[in-house]
Amino acid sequence: MKHLLSAGDLSRDEAVLILDTAEQLLSVAQRPIKKLPTLRGRTIVNLFFEDSTRTRISFEAAAKRLSADVINFSAKGSSVSKGESLKDTALTLQAMGADAVVIRHHASGAPHRLATSEWTKGAVVNAGDGTHEHPTQALLDAFTMRSRLGDLAGKNVTIVGDVLHSRVARSNALLLDTLGANVTLVAPPTLLPVGVETWPVETSYDLDASLEKADAVMMLRVQRERMNASFFPSAREYSRRYGLDVARMNRLPDHAIVLHPGPMNRGMEINADVADSDRSVIVEQVTNGVAVRMAVLYLLLGGATEGETA
Amino acid sequence: MDATDISRALTRITHEILERNRDAEGVVILGIPTRGVELAERIAAKMAEVEGTTIVPGALDVTMYRDDLRLKAPRALEATNVPEDIDGRVVVLVDDVLMSGRTIRAALDALSDLGRPKAVQLAVLVDRGHRELPIRADFVGKNLPTSLAEKVRVRLSGTDGSDDSVSIEGSGA
Amino acid sequence: MSTVIKGARILGGEATDLLIEDGVIMQIGADLTGDETVDATGLIALPGLVDLHTHLREPGREDAETVLTGTQAAARGGFTCVFAMANTEPVADTAGVVEQVWRLGREHGYADVQPIGAVTVGLAGERLAELGAMADSAAQVRVFSDDGKCVSDAVLMRRALEYVKAFDGVIAQHAQEPRLTEGAQMNEGPLSGELGLTGWPAVAEEAIIARDVLLAEHVGSRLHVCHLSTRGSVEIVRWAKSRGIDVTAEVTPHHLLLDDELVRSYDPIYKVNPPLRSKDDVLAVREGLADGTIDIVATDHAPHPMEDKECEWQAAAFGMIGLETALSIVQQTMVDTGALTWERVAEVMSANPARIGRATTHGRPLAVGEPAHVVLYDPTAKRTIEPADTASLSRNTPYAGRELPGRVVATFLAGKPTVLEGKLQ
């Protein structure tokens, strides 16, 4: 594994290795010294073209717990906002000796472009690109589900909401399929991408129909702006048809859990009582995020990398 | 070494540990994965038999502390499981083969991130020499002088699914 | 001064000699002699190619292309006449701009440049540009297009179709329903969903073509459909022709060869408008070209500076250069597959585009008394495309590293060689 660009690139063995590694690294957070010397001397750049404080601090914590040097490069207020191209930014980072670039970008495929160009030699980690993918989010979701539900093979996971614009949904659908889970995407037809029938998932327009068999329900963030683009008539109607409220939650099996990648629109796709209920693993997701990202960084940078004798 | 030799060596190590530390009180046995963990379990069991108490051994994965990480592809991590607080305890590290001492160096670093033991002791099944660091074992099952071209192969029933044995392989010459 | 082309196979037929004098083909036959001799043994002679869809970028974006470099690239590709699209800065929406472009082409002498006038002022799609003034200018504009943008307003389109009848003009429509393609990045299909790139649905092209052929029928006008790219579009044009509607259609070389799987690389060198479509669409446009539903191949040569391609997909410009590779792509996709003869290639790349654009001296047969616009082509050659090896100022070819068949050996514009031995003169 040289880069992590898409959850779909991971084989089952690679995905399980990341999850198993994360499981071992989870305990580091409980130790008096929350630090491992593994990536001493490695430089990791957090290259964020889009604001995302939670993802950035999660990667930053992960890198620091592995003793890497972290450079945070936020596009806002930097040379990038003054028109510097991705190419020139990448060349600058390369010249600084970045061993890995964690990139968040509003354009789908930007991490892919960075990884396949000659602009940087380091490992590239996709921290969310446009409406494409967010593989570490999918890994932390899978990790959270696995720790609550056990092996994911044969488990039923329902993902609800704006699948069309959701990088989280894409990555989760691909990864969960790799791990053997049965995924059902539930959304109004306007928010399912054309060609979704070729994805390794079931789709449904009816949330109520998929609740009884669900082992996990993942609610996606729905932006109110979508309403103005006629994806659905009103927030109220959306929430009535596709929101997770207490009545719907009570129809889930007893062991079922509720996930949300955050940030939540309470009252829109998820009801406050649901978000704060025992079934909600939303806070756990955040904790697990650091361990999963540590695992990814360790597996990308912990061993011999290109240019070092293997 | 065959199964009997190994069992005898572990019994002797167990007694030596008890002798050195007077009893099992305040001793934490930590195996270094992979085979060190099984050896630690066996030593703990023997110790419990002698002392008439339960002794829970632990495991200490040192992968993240190794100094040769950049020489190989990244390795999968093994479980770390420290059964109790190690502050003020005597930690006995258990490994199958002692050679360069680098694994033990990594283990000492790992331990210091977990707490401050009163003392750290080292038990190994085989010491084959060729030390690269100033480290020695407190308890040794067998000293096995070898050449660098040779490999010492340890098989344990629990880990390898075969009869216990220690053999020297592939002198090459 | 006279030139003899020795042993050329006209339209791929038997080898013969052509005697050219004063820009005209004087004789065709065996053992001709002249002041100068060009050995064309084994080469195919075609009438000079005509490109109905070229972006020369001048005035305004001389960093990407100029009339000089664009026509040099045209000559190297075997073209003797190019129709320059109107989306320059300023837009070619007045007699002044079109005359300037037309004159530059004549001065440089690498290919005749026939400017295309904008349909609407500033390509804004709001009111008609002075189409008559452009038609009456020295440039004698006959083709009008807002290419790059669609004349999406149905009333405006109807009026434009009607108005240009007065001077035998034609509206060349860039068929793209704007609301259905807001922010569109690639062909809409399973792959756009997977890659998270906003889709450009086939229906956005087909809906406009369907509307326009009905409008053309209603008002009895001539309509030309630019760079048609989908199976549905081919079917609509086929239907329209069967009804006797006066519609012509073009396809680009890249839509004959490339499909949307290339977008997987996220390399914007493959970003073009209309987007690369599915494999099935590629087959459909080949069939359409073979059976005459599609009348012409036009390059949509769209030069862009490297910085507009060396970036993330979404930020990149749409377009590919294509003048110097067009004939090779047509050979590979249509001739080598048996779908077109060289005779038909001469129709779709010379006679038909000249007729649609009313370029009266171009697209003529290679016959005695006709203008000596000739291209000599070696279909047995093979070449690997090297982006730097171009006369264009831009390097945005999607064929870098590909091996393509055929090579333009010589191009004659009115008897004067613009390319000899594969080199610009």
CSV table of N, CA, C and O in Angstrom, one decimal, chain A residues 191-244:
chain,number,residue,atom,x,y,z
A,191,LEU,N,-31.6,11.9,-4.9
A,191,LEU,CA,-30.3,11.9,-4.2
A,191,LEU,C,-29.5,10.6,-4.3
A,191,LEU,O,-28.6,10.3,-3.6
A,192,LEU,N,-29.9,9.8,-5.3
A,192,LEU,CA,-29.2,8.6,-5.6
A,192,LEU,C,-28.5,8.8,-7.0
A,192,LEU,O,-29.1,9.3,-7.9
A,193,PRO,N,-27.2,8.5,-7.1
A,193,PRO,CA,-26.5,8.8,-8.4
A,193,PRO,C,-27.0,7.9,-9.5
A,193,PRO,O,-27.5,6.8,-9.3
A,194,VAL,N,-27.0,8.4,-10.7
A,194,VAL,CA,-27.3,7.6,-11.9
A,194,VAL,C,-26.3,6.5,-11.9
A,194,VAL,O,-25.1,6.7,-11.7
A,195,GLY,N,-26.7,5.3,-12.2
A,195,GLY,CA,-25.8,4.2,-12.3
A,195,GLY,C,-25.6,3.5,-10.9
A,195,GLY,O,-24.7,2.6,-10.8
A,196,VAL,N,-26.3,3.9,-9.9
A,196,VAL,CA,-26.1,3.3,-8.6
A,196,VAL,C,-26.4,1.8,-8.6
A,196,VAL,O,-25.9,1.0,-7.8
A,197,GLU,N,-27.2,1.3,-9.6
A,197,GLU,CA,-27.5,-0.1,-9.7
A,197,GLU,C,-26.3,-0.9,-10.0
A,197,GLU,O,-26.3,-2.1,-9.9
A,198,THR,N,-25.2,-0.3,-10.5
A,198,THR,CA,-23.9,-1.0,-10.7
A,198,THR,C,-23.1,-1.1,-9.4
A,198,THR,O,-22.1,-1.8,-9.4
A,199,TRP,N,-23.5,-0.4,-8.3
A,199,TRP,CA,-22.8,-0.5,-7.1
A,199,TRP,C,-23.1,-1.8,-6.4
A,199,TRP,O,-24.2,-2.4,-6.6
A,200,PRO,N,-22.2,-2.3,-5.5
A,200,PRO,CA,-22.5,-3.5,-4.8
A,200,PRO,C,-23.4,-3.3,-3.6
A,200,PRO,O,-23.1,-3.7,-2.5
A,201,VAL,N,-24.6,-2.8,-3.9
A,201,VAL,CA,-25.5,-2.4,-2.8
A,201,VAL,C,-26.9,-2.7,-3.2
A,201,VAL,O,-27.2,-2.8,-4.4
A,202,GLU,N,-27.8,-2.7,-2.3
A,202,GLU,CA,-29.2,-2.6,-2.5
A,202,GLU,C,-29.6,-1.1,-2.4
A,202,GLU,O,-29.0,-0.4,-1.7
A,203,THR,N,-30.7,-0.7,-3.1
A,203,THR,CA,-31.2,0.6,-2.9
A,203,THR,C,-32.6,0.6,-2.6
A,203,THR,O,-33.3,-0.3,-3.0
A,204,SER,N,-33.1,1.6,-1.8
A,204,SER,CA,-34.5,1.7,-1.5
A,204,SER,C,-34.9,3.1,-1.3
A,204,SER,O,-34.0,4.0,-1.0
A,205,TYR,N,-36.1,3.4,-1.6
A,205,TYR,CA,-36.6,4.8,-1.4
A,205,TYR,C,-37.4,4.9,-0.1
A,205,TYR,O,-37.9,5.9,0.3
A,206,ASP,N,-37.5,3.8,0.6
A,206,ASP,CA,-38.3,3.7,1.8
A,206,ASP,C,-37.5,3.3,3.0
A,206,ASP,O,-37.1,2.2,3.1
A,207,LEU,N,-37.3,4.3,3.9
A,207,LEU,CA,-36.5,4.0,5.1
A,207,LEU,C,-37.2,2.9,6.0
A,207,LEU,O,-36.5,2.1,6.5
A,208,ASP,N,-38.5,3.0,6.2
A,208,ASP,CA,-39.2,2.1,7.1
A,208,ASP,C,-39.0,0.7,6.7
A,208,ASP,O,-38.9,-0.2,7.6
A,209,ALA,N,-38.9,0.4,5.4
A,209,ALA,CA,-38.8,-1.0,5.0
A,209,ALA,C,-37.5,-1.6,5.4
A,209,ALA,O,-37.4,-2.9,5.4
A,210,SER,N,-36.5,-0.9,5.6
A,210,SER,CA,-35.2,-1.5,5.9
A,210,SER,C,-34.8,-1.5,7.3
A,210,SER,O,-33.7,-2.0,7.7
A,211,LEU,N,-35.6,-1.0,8.2
A,211,LEU,CA,-35.2,-0.8,9.6
A,211,LEU,C,-35.2,-2.1,10.4
A,211,LEU,O,-34.2,-2.4,11.1
A,212,GLU,N,-36.2,-3.0,10.2
A,212,GLU,CA,-36.3,-4.2,11.0
A,212,GLU,C,-35.1,-5.2,10.9
A,212,GLU,O,-34.8,-5.9,11.8
A,213,LYS,N,-34.4,-5.2,9.8
A,213,LYS,CA,-33.3,-6.1,9.6
A,213,LYS,C,-32.0,-5.4,9.8
A,213,LYS,O,-30.9,-6.1,9.6
A,214,ALA,N,-31.9,-4.1,10.1
A,214,ALA,CA,-30.7,-3.4,10.1
A,214,ALA,C,-29.9,-3.7,11.4
A,214,ALA,O,-30.4,-3.7,12.5
A,215,ASP,N,-28.6,-4.0,11.2
A,215,ASP,CA,-27.7,-4.1,12.3
A,215,ASP,C,-27.1,-2.8,12.7
A,215,ASP,O,-26.7,-2.5,13.8
A,216,ALA,N,-27.0,-1.9,11.6
A,216,ALA,CA,-26.4,-0.6,11.8
A,216,ALA,C,-27.1,0.4,10.9
A,216,ALA,O,-27.4,0.0,9.7
A,217,VAL,N,-27.4,1.6,11.3
A,217,VAL,CA,-28.0,2.6,10.5
A,217,VAL,C,-27.0,3.8,10.5
A,217,VAL,O,-26.7,4.3,11.5
A,218,MET,N,-26.6,4.2,9.3
A,218,MET,CA,-25.8,5.4,9.2
A,218,MET,C,-26.5,6.5,8.6
A,218,MET,O,-27.0,6.4,7.4
A,219,MET,N,-26.7,7.6,9.3
A,219,MET,CA,-27.4,8.8,8.8
A,219,MET,C,-26.4,9.7,8.2
A,219,MET,O,-25.4,10.1,8.8
A,220,LEU,N,-26.6,10.1,6.9
A,220,LEU,CA,-25.7,11.1,6.3
A,220,LEU,C,-26.2,12.5,6.5
A,220,LEU,O,-27.4,12.7,6.6
A,221,ARG,N,-25.3,13.4,6.5
A,221,ARG,CA,-25.7,14.8,6.6
A,221,ARG,C,-26.4,15.3,5.4
A,221,ARG,O,-25.9,15.0,4.3
A,222,VAL,N,-27.4,16.0,5.5
A,222,VAL,CA,-28.2,16.5,4.4
A,222,VAL,C,-28.1,18.1,4.5
A,222,VAL,O,-28.5,18.7,5.5
A,223,GLN,N,-27.6,18.7,3.4
A,223,GLN,CA,-27.5,20.1,3.5
A,223,GLN,C,-28.8,20.8,3.0
A,223,GLN,O,-29.4,20.3,2.1
A,224,ARG,N,-29.2,21.8,3.8
A,224,ARG,CA,-30.5,22.4,3.5
A,224,ARG,C,-30.5,23.0,2.1
A,224,ARG,O,-31.5,23.1,1.5
A,225,GLU,N,-29.3,23.4,1.6
A,225,GLU,CA,-29.2,24.0,0.3
A,225,GLU,C,-29.8,23.1,-0.8
A,225,GLU,O,-30.2,23.6,-1.8
A,226,ARG,N,-29.7,21.8,-0.6
A,226,ARG,CA,-30.2,20.9,-1.6
A,226,ARG,C,-31.7,21.1,-1.9
A,226,ARG,O,-32.1,20.8,-3.0
A,227,MET,N,-32.3,21.6,-0.9
A,227,MET,CA,-33.8,21.9,-1.0
A,227,MET,C,-34.0,22.9,-2.1
A,227,MET,O,-34.9,22.7,-2.9
A,228,ASN,N,-33.1,23.9,-2.2
A,228,ASN,CA,-33.3,25.0,-3.2
A,228,ASN,C,-33.0,24.5,-4.6
A,228,ASN,O,-33.4,25.1,-5.5
A,229,ALA,N,-32.3,23.4,-4.7
A,229,ALA,CA,-32.0,22.8,-6.0
A,229,ALA,C,-33.0,21.7,-6.4
A,229,ALA,O,-32.7,20.9,-7.2
A,230,SER,N,-34.1,21.7,-5.7
A,230,SER,CA,-35.2,20.8,-6.0
A,230,SER,C,-34.9,19.3,-5.8
A,230,SER,O,-35.4,18.5,-6.5
A,231,PHE,N,-33.9,19.0,-4.9
A,231,PHE,CA,-33.7,17.6,-4.7
A,231,PHE,C,-34.8,17.0,-3.8
A,231,PHE,O,-35.1,15.9,-3.8
A,232,PHE,N,-35.4,17.9,-3.0
A,232,PHE,CA,-36.6,17.5,-2.2
A,232,PHE,C,-37.3,18.8,-1.9
A,232,PHE,O,-36.7,19.9,-1.9
A,233,PRO,N,-38.6,18.7,-1.6
A,233,PRO,CA,-39.4,19.9,-1.5
A,233,PRO,C,-39.2,20.8,-0.3
A,233,PRO,O,-39.1,22.0,-0.4
A,234,SER,N,-39.0,20.1,0.8
A,234,SER,CA,-38.8,21.0,2.0
A,234,SER,C,-38.0,20.1,3.1
A,234,SER,O,-38.0,18.9,3.0
A,235,ALA,N,-37.4,20.8,4.0
A,235,ALA,CA,-36.7,20.2,5.1
A,235,ALA,C,-37.7,19.3,5.9
A,235,ALA,O,-37.3,18.2,6.3
A,236,ARG,N,-38.9,19.8,6.1
A,236,ARG,CA,-39.8,19.1,6.9
A,236,ARG,C,-40.2,17.8,6.2
A,236,ARG,O,-40.3,16.7,6.8
A,237,GLU,N,-40.4,17.9,4.9
A,237,GLU,CA,-40.8,16.6,4.2
A,237,GLU,C,-39.7,15.6,4.2
A,237,GLU,O,-39.8,14.4,4.4
A,238,TYR,N,-38.4,16.2,4.0
A,238,TYR,CA,-37.3,15.3,4.0
A,238,TYR,C,-37.2,14.5,5.4
A,238,TYR,O,-37.1,13.3,5.4
A,239,SER,N,-37.3,15.3,6.4
A,239,SER,CA,-37.1,14.8,7.7
A,239,SER,C,-38.2,13.8,8.1
A,239,SER,O,-38.0,12.7,8.7
A,240,ARG,N,-39.4,14.0,7.5
A,240,ARG,CA,-40.5,13.1,7.8
A,240,ARG,C,-40.3,11.8,7.1
A,240,ARG,O,-40.6,10.7,7.6
A,241,ARG,N,-39.8,11.8,5.9
A,241,ARG,CA,-39.6,10.6,5.1
A,241,ARG,C,-38.3,9.9,5.4
A,241,ARG,O,-38.2,8.7,5.3
A,242,TYR,N,-37.3,10.7,5.6
A,242,TYR,CA,-35.9,10.1,5.7
A,242,TYR,C,-35.2,10.4,7.0
A,242,TYR,O,-34.0,10.0,7.1
A,243,GLY,N,-35.8,11.1,7.9
A,243,GLY,CA,-35.1,11.4,9.2
A,243,GLY,C,-35.3,10.2,10.2
A,243,GLY,O,-36.2,9.5,10.1
A,244,LEU,N,-34.3,10.1,11.0
A,244,LEU,CA,-34.3,9.0,12.0
A,244,LEU,C,-34.8,9.6,13.3
A,244,LEU,O,-34.1,10.4,14.0
